[in-house]
Short mmCIF file of C-alpha atoms in Angstrom, two decimals:
data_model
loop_
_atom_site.label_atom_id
_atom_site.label_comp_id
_atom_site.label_asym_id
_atom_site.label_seq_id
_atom_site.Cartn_x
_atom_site.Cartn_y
_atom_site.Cartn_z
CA UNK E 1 0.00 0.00 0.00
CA UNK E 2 1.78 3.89 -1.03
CA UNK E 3 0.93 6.80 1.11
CA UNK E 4 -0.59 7.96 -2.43
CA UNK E 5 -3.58 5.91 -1.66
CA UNK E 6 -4.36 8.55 0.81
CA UNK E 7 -4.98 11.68 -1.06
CA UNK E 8 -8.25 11.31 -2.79
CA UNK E 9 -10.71 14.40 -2.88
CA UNK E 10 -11.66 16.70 -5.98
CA UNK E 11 -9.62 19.88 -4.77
CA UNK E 12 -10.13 23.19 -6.91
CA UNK E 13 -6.59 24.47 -6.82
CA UNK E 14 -3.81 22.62 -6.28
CA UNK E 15 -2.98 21.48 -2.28
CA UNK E 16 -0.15 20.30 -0.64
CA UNK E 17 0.98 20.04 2.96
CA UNK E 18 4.69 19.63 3.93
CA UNK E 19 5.73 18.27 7.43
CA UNK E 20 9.29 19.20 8.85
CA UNK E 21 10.42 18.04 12.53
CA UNK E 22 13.88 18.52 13.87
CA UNK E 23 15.79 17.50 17.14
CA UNK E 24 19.29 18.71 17.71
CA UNK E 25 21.78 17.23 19.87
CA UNK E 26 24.73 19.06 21.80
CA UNK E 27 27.65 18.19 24.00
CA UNK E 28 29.41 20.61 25.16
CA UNK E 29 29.19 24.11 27.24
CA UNK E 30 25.88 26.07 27.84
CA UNK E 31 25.06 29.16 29.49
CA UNK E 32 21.40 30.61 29.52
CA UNK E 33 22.10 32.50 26.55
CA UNK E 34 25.19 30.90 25.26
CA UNK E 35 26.13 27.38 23.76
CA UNK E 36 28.98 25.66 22.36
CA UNK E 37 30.42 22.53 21.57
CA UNK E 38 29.64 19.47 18.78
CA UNK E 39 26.11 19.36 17.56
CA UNK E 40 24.12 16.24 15.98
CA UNK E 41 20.59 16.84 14.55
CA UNK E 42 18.23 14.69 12.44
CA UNK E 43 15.28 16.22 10.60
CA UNK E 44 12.65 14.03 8.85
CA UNK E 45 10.12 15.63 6.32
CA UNK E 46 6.79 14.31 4.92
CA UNK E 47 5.35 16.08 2.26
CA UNK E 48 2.34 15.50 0.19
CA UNK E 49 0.46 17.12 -3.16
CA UNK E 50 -2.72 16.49 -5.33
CA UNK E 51 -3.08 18.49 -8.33
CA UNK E 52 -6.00 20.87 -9.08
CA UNK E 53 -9.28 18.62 -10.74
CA UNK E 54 -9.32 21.53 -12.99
CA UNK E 55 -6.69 19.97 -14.73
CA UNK E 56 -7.77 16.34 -14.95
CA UNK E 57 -8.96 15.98 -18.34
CA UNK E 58 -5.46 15.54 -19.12
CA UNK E 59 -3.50 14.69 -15.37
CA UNK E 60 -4.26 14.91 -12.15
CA UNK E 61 -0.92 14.87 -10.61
CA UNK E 62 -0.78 13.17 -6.74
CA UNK E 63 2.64 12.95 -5.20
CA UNK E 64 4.03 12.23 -1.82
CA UNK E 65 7.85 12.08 -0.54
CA UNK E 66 9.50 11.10 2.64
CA UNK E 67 13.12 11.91 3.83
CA UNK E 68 15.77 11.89 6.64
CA UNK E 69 18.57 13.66 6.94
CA UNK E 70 21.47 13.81 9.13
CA UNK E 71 23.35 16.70 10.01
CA UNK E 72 26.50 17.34 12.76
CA UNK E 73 29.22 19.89 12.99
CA UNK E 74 30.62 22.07 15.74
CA UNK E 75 29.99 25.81 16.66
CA UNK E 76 28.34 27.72 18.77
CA UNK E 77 24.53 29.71 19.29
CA UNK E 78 23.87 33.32 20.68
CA UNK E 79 20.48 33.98 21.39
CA UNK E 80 19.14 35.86 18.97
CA UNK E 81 18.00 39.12 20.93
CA UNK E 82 21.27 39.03 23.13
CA UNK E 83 23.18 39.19 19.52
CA UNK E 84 20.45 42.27 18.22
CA UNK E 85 21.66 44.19 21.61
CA UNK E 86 25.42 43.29 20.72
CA UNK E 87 25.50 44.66 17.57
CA UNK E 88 23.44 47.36 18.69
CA UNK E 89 26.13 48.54 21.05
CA UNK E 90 28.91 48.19 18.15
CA UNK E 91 27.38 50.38 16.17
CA UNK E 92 27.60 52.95 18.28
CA UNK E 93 31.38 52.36 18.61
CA UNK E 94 32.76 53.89 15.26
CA UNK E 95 36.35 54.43 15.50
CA UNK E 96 38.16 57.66 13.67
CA UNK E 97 41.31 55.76 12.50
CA UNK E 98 40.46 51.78 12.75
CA UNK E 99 38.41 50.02 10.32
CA UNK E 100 35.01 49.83 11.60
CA UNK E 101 33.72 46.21 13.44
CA UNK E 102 31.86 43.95 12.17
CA UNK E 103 28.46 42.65 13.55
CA UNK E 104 28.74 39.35 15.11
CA UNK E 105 26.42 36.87 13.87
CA UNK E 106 24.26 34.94 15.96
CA UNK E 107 25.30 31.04 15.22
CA UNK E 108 28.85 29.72 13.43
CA UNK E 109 31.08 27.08 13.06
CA UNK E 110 31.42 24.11 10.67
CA UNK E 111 28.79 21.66 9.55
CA UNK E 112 28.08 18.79 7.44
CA UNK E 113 25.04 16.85 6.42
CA UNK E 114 24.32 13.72 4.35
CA UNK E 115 20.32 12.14 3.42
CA UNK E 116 20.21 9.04 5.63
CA UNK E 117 16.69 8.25 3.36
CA UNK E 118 15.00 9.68 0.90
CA UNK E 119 12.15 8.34 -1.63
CA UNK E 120 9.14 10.08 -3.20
CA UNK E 121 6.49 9.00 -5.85
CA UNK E 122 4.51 10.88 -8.49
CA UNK E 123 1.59 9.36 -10.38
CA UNK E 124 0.76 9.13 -13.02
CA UNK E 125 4.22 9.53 -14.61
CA UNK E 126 3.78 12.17 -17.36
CA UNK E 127 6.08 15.09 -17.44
CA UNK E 128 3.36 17.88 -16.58
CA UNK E 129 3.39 15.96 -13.00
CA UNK E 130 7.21 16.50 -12.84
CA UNK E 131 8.59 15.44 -9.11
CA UNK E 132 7.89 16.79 -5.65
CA UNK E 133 10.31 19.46 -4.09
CA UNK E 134 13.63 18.58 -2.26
#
């Protein structure tokens, strides 16, 4: 049985609902506001699409697509309104004779990801139906 099976309906315009959860791992050093250290997170996404009945004479496109991906690195977060009041304050400093400084940004470091799974289906398989979005 596909996850196709599912979308039935006679929709007007063309729907489509995409599902995204995260979870992030970290080991390493954390303040309230501050963290550092290595980082592992995993994301899975669902997404799903019918095509608008409008256009069934000729195709009406249904596609679903599941994936997993895997990403780590290391680096470090600033919360986000602690870095606005940061850069806040160094743009106030403007020195005559130095090159002016840079905002800081509020996460950095190194990362790399790879797709652990990924698989989708489109029916029927005529090119106006193309594939789903990565």
């Amino acid at each position: 049985m596909s996850l196709l099976d599912s979308l039935t309906g006679v929709p007007v315009g063309v729907m489509g609902l995409v599902v995204r959860h995260g979870v992030r791992f970290t080991m390493g050093i954390s303040a309230f506001l501050f963290t550092a250290g290595i980082w592992f997170e995993l994301v899975t996404s669902y997404g799903a699409t019918i095509g608008s009945a409008l256009g069934a004479p000729y195709a009406l496109c249904r596609g679903v697509g599941l994936g997993v991906r895997a990403r780590f690195g290391i680096g470090y977060r600033i919360l986000e309104p602690v870095v606005q009041v940061i850069n806040k304050f160094l743009s106030l400093l403007s020195p005559s004779r130095a090159p002016r400084i840079p905002p800081i940004v509020a996460a950095g470091g190194p990362s790399w990801s790879a797709d652990v799974y990924r698989n989708q289906e489109v029916i029927p398989p005529v090119s106006i139906c193309g594939q789903l979005p990565g």
